[in-house]
Amino acid sequence: MIFAIEEIKRDKFLVPNITLGYEIYDSCYSDSAAIDATLSYLSGKQKKVPNFSCKLAPPKLAALIGDSPSSGSVSVARILGLNLFPQISYASALPSLADKVQFPSFLRTVGTVDSQPVAVVHMIMHFKWTWVGILASNTDYGVQGTQKLKSEMAKNGVCIAFAESLSSEPSPDNLNYIVNMVKKSTASVVVLYAYATEIIPFLQIIAAQKITGIVWLAVGSWLPSAVFSQKELWETLNGTIGLAKYSADIPGFRDFLYSIHPSKYVNDIFIKEFWGHVFSCSWNENNVSETILYGSNVTCTGKEDLLRLDNSIYDTTNFRLAVSVYNAVYAVAHAIHDMLSCEPGAGPFVNRACASIKDFQPWQLFYYIKHVQFLNKAGERVAFDEKGELKGLYDVLNWQVSHDMKGSLVKVGIFDDWGPKGEKLVLNENVILWGEKYSQVPSSVCCKSCLPGYRKAQREGEPLCCYDCIPCSDGEISNQSDATECLRCSEDQWSDDNKMKCIPKVIEFLSYEDPLGIAIFSASSVCCLITFSVICIFIRYHNTPLVKANNRSLSYLLLVALILCFFCSFLFIGRPSKITCLIRQSIFGTIFSLCVSCIFAKTITVVIAFNATKPNSALRKWVGSLIPNSIIFIGSSIQILICIFWVIFYPSFPERNMKVTKDKITIECKDQSSIFFYLMLGFLGFLAFLTLIVAFLARKLPDGFNETKFITFSMLVFTSVWISFIPAYVSTKGKYMVAVEIFAILSSSFGLLCCIFAPKCHIIILKPQMNSREYLISRFHLSGKQ
C-alpha cells in the first residue's frame, strides 16, 4: 500500500495537485478489532462515535482498503454500506459479499470463492483425481466455499472421501479425530479450505505423526502464507499444490521490498521485529524476551542485507496479496482522477452534476470506483463487474523442498476464468514435484480404473466413484476405460475374447471343409460305392437262380433308388442356396418313397407268388409286374404330389439365422411350413409301417430263399431310425440339425442295403453252391414240409 501511494504521488498526471495519505490498522484476524479500527478511522478520536467525524482538521476520507478475512469484511461492510462508503477488500472471497443489498458499497480485487472452487475442480479433473478429501474451516468462508466446491465436484463426477470441519480454535479431540480420518482414508489428495491460522495446528500434528503420502490441495487463502516459513512443516507440505492470487510483476516493487530498513521507517513498530526475526538477532535494548524469541544473542547492527536472505524466508516474488492491495489503491486513484476530469454539465449525477473534490460524498466516489477500467503497470486489467468483483485469475503454485533443504513456491501454471472453455487451466507438469513419495502424478481414486472390456458396477451404499469392474457379457463391448455401460454389438457382429471390439460373426453351415462335413461326405461316398458294387454283382450274376428268384427288375430299381438316397445327402452339405433349399427335402422324400415302395412291392410279390402256387388260388391272375409297378407308381406319386404342393405354396429359402448360436450366423434353409415336412415323413412312415406288417406276416412262408425275413428286419431298422430322428431333429439347431437328417438318411439307407442285399451277395460270392435251382427247390420243399 505504501509503495502504491508513493508511486501515485510521483505521477504528475493521475491525481495532480492531490496528496494521498493513509492510515493502517491491524485487525489481527479479529472481527471486533476490524470494527474498532473502522470506527476509529471514521470518527477520528479515541471514543468511537458512529456516523460522526470528530477530527479537528480532518482530511477528506476517500476509501477503506480491507479487510483480509471475509468475516472481518462482512462486519465492516455492514457499517460502511449505510453511507455507501467505498470499501475494497484485497483478500475476502466470501460469496455472500457479492450481495449488493446487504453490502452495497463493497468491492474486491481478488477472485471470489465462486471462482476458486471452479479452479480447484479444474485441477482435480486435470490430474484425474476422483477420490478427494475436504477439510474446511467452520467460518462463512469455509462453509460457503465448501458448498460450492462440493457442487462443482458432483457436476464433474468427483467423489468426496470425507468432508470435515476445522474449528477456528480447534480442540485436541477435534484435531485428533480429523487426523485419524485422514490417516484411515484411501484418498491421496486433500483440499484445505481454510485460513492459515486455522490449519497450522492441524499440520503440526500431521508432521508430528509423520503422516506422508498426502498431496495437500491449497486454496488461495493460505498457500502464500506464513505456514511455509515453519521449517518443521516443510516435509509435510512438500509437493503441496494449489491456487494463489495471480501475481503480476510490478515494476520497482521488488527493489522497494529490498529497500526496507528500520532507519527508513522509524515509526513502524513492526520493522524492527521483522528484522530481528529474519536475521535471528536482537536490538541493543537488552530485551531478554526478544532474545529468546529470535533464538540468538547476536545484536542487530542494521547493516544486514535483505538480498542475502533465502527465498523461503523472504520471497519477494510471492507477495500476492500485495498485488491486490496495489490494484485497490490504484482503483481509488483512478476514481479520483475521473472525478477531477468531470466537466460541469456532463457529470453522472442529478442534473448532470459533477462531484467536488473538496466536498464529495462517499457514494459519489463509490460511483467512480465501480466504473474504473485501467491496466496496472504490470499489464493486468482491473475492472469491476456488476457485483463489484474482478474475474478470477490465479497462479498455480507448487511448494518444493530441495535436497539441501531450501523451500520455494514455484509457479507451475495459471487459471484464467476469462479463458475459453477447456483452456482456463494451463499447467507445466514437467516442473511439478510431488514430494519424496511420488515420482509422478499420484493417483487418488476409490477404485482402480476399469479397463476396456469391463464396466463399472456401483457398490451399494457407497459413492459413485466406488465400484467393481464387471466383465462385459457376451455380445457386448466397452472400448474405453471406466465405461458405465457395455455397448451391445449389432446382430451380425459379436464381441471378441477381450470384449473390446465387435467383430463379424462367423458364418456357419455344414461345409465340405468342416470335419463333420468331411466325415459325412466320406461316408456317403463309401455307401455309394458299396451300392454300386452290389449293382455290379447283380448285373454280373443276373442269370443266376438267386437273382432271378427275387425279382431282378425290382432289385435293380431298389438299388438305383438306394444309390440316389446316398447321393441326395450331398444336397444337404455346402452353403445353402435357393435351388438346394427348394429341392433337397422334396428329392429326399421322393427317393425314399420310391425305395420303400419298391420294398413293399417286393413283399407283395413274394406273398402273391407263394399263394399263387396253391391249387385254385385266386391270386394267380395277379401274378406278373402289374401289381408291383402299380404299388411303386401309387406310392411315389402320392409323395411327389405332396412335395409339389410344398415347393409351390411353401418354398424353402436360405436364411441367416442369428439366434441358433450367439457368436455365429447360421446359414440354413427356412421351411415356411413344417406341416408339409412332417406330412412327407408321415406318408413315408406309413409306407414303411405297412411294409413291415406285411413282411412280418409273410416271414414264415415256405421258400427256398424267403426274402420277407430280411425285409422285416430292414423295415425294423428303417422305422427305428426315423422314429428316433424326429426328437433328435427337433432338439438340435444349425448345422447339427442338417447333420442329424443326413445321418438318418445314410443309416436308414445303409440299413436297407445291408439287410436286403448283404445275405444275397454273401451267397453269390462266397457260397455259389447255394445259388442253384436244385438247392432252392430242395429248400422250398423242406420249408413246405415244415
CSV table of N, CA, C and O in Angstrom, one decimal, residues 242-296:
chain,number,residue,atom,x,y,z
A,242,GLY,N,-1.5,-25.7,-5.3
A,242,GLY,CA,-2.8,-25.0,-5.1
A,242,GLY,C,-2.8,-23.7,-5.8
A,242,GLY,O,-2.0,-23.3,-6.6
A,243,LEU,N,-3.8,-22.9,-5.4
A,243,LEU,CA,-4.1,-21.6,-6.1
A,243,LEU,C,-3.7,-20.5,-5.2
A,243,LEU,O,-3.7,-20.5,-4.0
A,244,ALA,N,-3.2,-19.4,-5.9
A,244,ALA,CA,-2.9,-18.2,-5.2
A,244,ALA,C,-3.3,-17.0,-6.1
A,244,ALA,O,-3.3,-17.2,-7.4
A,245,LYS,N,-3.6,-15.9,-5.5
A,245,LYS,CA,-3.9,-14.8,-6.3
A,245,LYS,C,-2.8,-14.5,-7.4
A,245,LYS,O,-1.6,-14.6,-7.1
A,246,TYR,N,-3.3,-14.3,-8.6
A,246,TYR,CA,-2.3,-14.0,-9.7
A,246,TYR,C,-1.3,-12.9,-9.3
A,246,TYR,O,-1.7,-11.8,-8.8
A,247,SER,N,-0.1,-13.2,-9.5
A,247,SER,CA,1.0,-12.3,-9.1
A,247,SER,C,1.6,-11.6,-10.3
A,247,SER,O,2.4,-12.3,-11.0
A,248,ALA,N,1.2,-10.4,-10.5
A,248,ALA,CA,1.9,-9.6,-11.6
A,248,ALA,C,3.2,-9.1,-11.1
A,248,ALA,O,3.4,-8.8,-9.9
A,249,ASP,N,4.1,-9.0,-12.0
A,249,ASP,CA,5.4,-8.5,-11.7
A,249,ASP,C,5.4,-7.0,-11.8
A,249,ASP,O,5.6,-6.4,-12.9
A,250,ILE,N,5.1,-6.3,-10.7
A,250,ILE,CA,5.0,-4.9,-10.7
A,250,ILE,C,6.4,-4.2,-10.8
A,250,ILE,O,7.3,-4.5,-9.9
A,251,PRO,N,6.6,-3.4,-11.7
A,251,PRO,CA,8.0,-2.8,-11.9
A,251,PRO,C,8.4,-2.0,-10.6
A,251,PRO,O,7.6,-1.2,-10.1
A,252,GLY,N,9.5,-2.2,-10.1
A,252,GLY,CA,10.1,-1.5,-9.0
A,252,GLY,C,9.7,-2.0,-7.6
A,252,GLY,O,10.2,-1.6,-6.6
A,253,PHE,N,8.7,-2.9,-7.6
A,253,PHE,CA,8.2,-3.4,-6.3
A,253,PHE,C,9.2,-4.3,-5.6
A,253,PHE,O,9.4,-4.2,-4.3
A,254,ARG,N,10.0,-5.1,-6.3
A,254,ARG,CA,11.0,-5.9,-5.7
A,254,ARG,C,12.1,-5.1,-5.1
A,254,ARG,O,12.5,-5.3,-3.9
A,255,ASP,N,12.5,-4.1,-5.8
A,255,ASP,CA,13.6,-3.2,-5.3
A,255,ASP,C,13.1,-2.5,-4.0
A,255,ASP,O,13.8,-2.3,-3.1
A,256,PHE,N,11.8,-2.1,-4.0
A,256,PHE,CA,11.2,-1.4,-2.9
A,256,PHE,C,11.2,-2.4,-1.7
A,256,PHE,O,11.6,-1.9,-0.5
A,257,LEU,N,10.9,-3.6,-1.9
A,257,LEU,CA,10.9,-4.6,-0.7
A,257,LEU,C,12.3,-4.8,-0.2
A,257,LEU,O,12.4,-4.9,1.1
A,258,TYR,N,13.3,-4.8,-1.0
A,258,TYR,CA,14.6,-4.9,-0.5
A,258,TYR,C,15.2,-3.6,0.1
A,258,TYR,O,16.2,-3.7,0.7
A,259,SER,N,14.5,-2.5,-0.2
A,259,SER,CA,15.0,-1.3,0.4
A,259,SER,C,14.5,-1.0,1.8
A,259,SER,O,14.8,0.0,2.4
A,260,ILE,N,13.6,-1.9,2.3
A,260,ILE,CA,13.0,-1.7,3.6
A,260,ILE,C,14.2,-1.7,4.7
A,260,ILE,O,15.0,-2.6,4.6
A,261,HIS,N,14.1,-0.8,5.6
A,261,HIS,CA,15.2,-0.7,6.7
A,261,HIS,C,14.6,0.0,7.9
A,261,HIS,O,13.8,0.9,7.7
A,262,PRO,N,14.9,-0.5,9.1
A,262,PRO,CA,14.4,0.2,10.3
A,262,PRO,C,14.7,1.7,10.3
A,262,PRO,O,13.8,2.5,10.9
A,263,SER,N,15.8,2.1,9.8
A,263,SER,CA,16.1,3.6,9.8
A,263,SER,C,15.2,4.4,8.8
A,263,SER,O,15.0,5.6,9.0
A,264,LYS,N,14.6,3.7,7.8
A,264,LYS,CA,13.8,4.3,6.9
A,264,LYS,C,12.4,4.5,7.4
A,264,LYS,O,11.7,5.5,7.0
A,265,TYR,N,11.9,3.6,8.2
A,265,TYR,CA,10.6,3.7,8.8
A,265,TYR,C,10.7,3.6,10.3
A,265,TYR,O,10.4,2.6,10.9
A,266,VAL,N,11.1,4.7,10.8
A,266,VAL,CA,11.4,4.8,12.3
A,266,VAL,C,10.1,4.6,13.1
A,266,VAL,O,10.2,3.9,14.2
A,267,ASN,N,9.0,5.0,12.6
A,267,ASN,CA,7.8,5.0,13.4
A,267,ASN,C,7.0,3.6,13.2
A,267,ASN,O,6.0,3.4,13.8
A,268,ASP,N,7.5,2.8,12.3
A,268,ASP,CA,6.8,1.5,12.1
A,268,ASP,C,7.3,0.5,13.1
A,268,ASP,O,8.5,0.1,13.2
A,269,ILE,N,6.4,0.1,14.0
A,269,ILE,CA,6.7,-0.7,15.1
A,269,ILE,C,7.0,-2.2,14.7
A,269,ILE,O,7.6,-3.0,15.5
A,270,PHE,N,6.7,-2.6,13.5
A,270,PHE,CA,6.9,-3.9,13.0
A,270,PHE,C,8.2,-4.2,12.3
A,270,PHE,O,8.7,-5.3,12.2
A,271,ILE,N,8.9,-3.1,11.9
A,271,ILE,CA,10.1,-3.3,11.1
A,271,ILE,C,11.2,-3.9,11.9
A,271,ILE,O,11.9,-4.8,11.5
A,272,LYS,N,11.4,-3.4,13.1
A,272,LYS,CA,12.5,-4.0,14.0
A,272,LYS,C,12.2,-5.4,14.3
A,272,LYS,O,13.1,-6.3,14.3
A,273,GLU,N,10.9,-5.7,14.6
A,273,GLU,CA,10.6,-7.1,14.9
A,273,GLU,C,10.8,-8.0,13.7
A,273,GLU,O,11.4,-9.1,13.9
A,274,PHE,N,10.4,-7.6,12.6
A,274,PHE,CA,10.7,-8.3,11.3
A,274,PHE,C,12.2,-8.5,11.1
A,274,PHE,O,12.7,-9.6,10.8
A,275,TRP,N,12.9,-7.5,11.3
A,275,TRP,CA,14.4,-7.5,11.1
A,275,TRP,C,15.1,-8.5,12.0
A,275,TRP,O,15.9,-9.4,11.6
A,276,GLY,N,14.7,-8.5,13.3
A,276,GLY,CA,15.3,-9.4,14.2
A,276,GLY,C,14.9,-10.9,14.0
A,276,GLY,O,15.6,-11.8,14.1
A,277,HIS,N,13.7,-11.0,13.5
A,277,HIS,CA,13.2,-12.4,13.2
A,277,HIS,C,13.9,-13.0,12.0
A,277,HIS,O,14.4,-14.2,12.1
A,278,VAL,N,14.1,-12.3,10.9
A,278,VAL,CA,14.6,-12.9,9.7
A,278,VAL,C,16.2,-13.0,9.8
A,278,VAL,O,16.8,-13.9,9.2
A,279,PHE,N,16.8,-12.1,10.6
A,279,PHE,CA,18.2,-12.2,10.7
A,279,PHE,C,18.7,-12.9,12.1
A,279,PHE,O,19.9,-13.0,12.4
A,280,SER,N,17.7,-13.4,12.9
A,280,SER,CA,18.0,-14.0,14.1
A,280,SER,C,18.9,-13.2,15.0
A,280,SER,O,20.0,-13.7,15.5
A,281,CYS,N,18.5,-12.0,15.2
A,281,CYS,CA,19.3,-11.1,16.0
A,281,CYS,C,18.4,-10.2,16.9
A,281,CYS,O,17.2,-10.3,16.8
A,282,SER,N,18.9,-9.5,17.8
A,282,SER,CA,18.1,-8.7,18.7
A,282,SER,C,18.8,-7.3,18.8
A,282,SER,O,20.0,-7.1,18.6
A,283,TRP,N,17.9,-6.3,19.0
A,283,TRP,CA,18.4,-4.9,19.1
A,283,TRP,C,19.0,-4.7,20.5
A,283,TRP,O,18.9,-5.5,21.4
A,284,ASN,N,19.7,-3.6,20.7
A,284,ASN,CA,20.5,-3.3,21.9
A,284,ASN,C,19.7,-2.8,23.1
A,284,ASN,O,20.2,-2.2,24.0
A,285,GLU,N,18.3,-3.1,23.0
A,285,GLU,CA,17.5,-2.7,24.2
A,285,GLU,C,17.7,-3.6,25.3
A,285,GLU,O,17.1,-3.4,26.4
A,286,ASN,N,18.5,-4.7,25.2
A,286,ASN,CA,18.7,-5.8,26.2
A,286,ASN,C,17.4,-6.4,26.6
A,286,ASN,O,17.2,-6.7,27.8
A,287,ASN,N,16.5,-6.6,25.7
A,287,ASN,CA,15.2,-7.2,26.0
A,287,ASN,C,15.4,-8.7,25.9
A,287,ASN,O,15.6,-9.3,24.9
A,288,VAL,N,15.3,-9.3,27.1
A,288,VAL,CA,15.6,-10.8,27.2
A,288,VAL,C,14.6,-11.6,26.4
A,288,VAL,O,14.9,-12.5,25.7
A,289,SER,N,13.3,-11.2,26.6
A,289,SER,CA,12.3,-12.0,25.9
A,289,SER,C,12.5,-11.9,24.4
A,289,SER,O,12.2,-12.8,23.6
A,290,GLU,N,13.0,-10.8,23.9
A,290,GLU,CA,13.2,-10.6,22.5
A,290,GLU,C,14.3,-11.5,22.0
A,290,GLU,O,14.3,-12.1,21.0
A,291,THR,N,15.4,-11.6,22.9
A,291,THR,CA,16.5,-12.5,22.5
A,291,THR,C,16.0,-14.0,22.4
A,291,THR,O,16.4,-14.7,21.5
A,292,ILE,N,15.2,-14.4,23.4
A,292,ILE,CA,14.7,-15.7,23.4
A,292,ILE,C,13.8,-16.0,22.1
A,292,ILE,O,13.9,-17.0,21.5
A,293,LEU,N,13.0,-14.9,21.8
A,293,LEU,CA,12.1,-15.1,20.7
A,293,LEU,C,12.9,-15.3,19.4
A,293,LEU,O,12.6,-16.2,18.6
A,294,TYR,N,14.0,-14.6,19.2
A,294,TYR,CA,14.8,-14.8,18.0
A,294,TYR,C,15.8,-15.9,18.0
A,294,TYR,O,16.4,-16.3,17.1
A,295,GLY,N,16.0,-16.5,19.2
A,295,GLY,CA,16.8,-17.7,19.4
A,295,GLY,C,18.3,-17.3,19.2
A,295,GLY,O,19.1,-18.2,18.8
A,296,SER,N,18.7,-16.1,19.5
A,296,SER,CA,20.2,-15.8,19.3
A,296,SER,C,20.5,-14.6,20.2
A,296,SER,O,19.7,-13.7,20.5
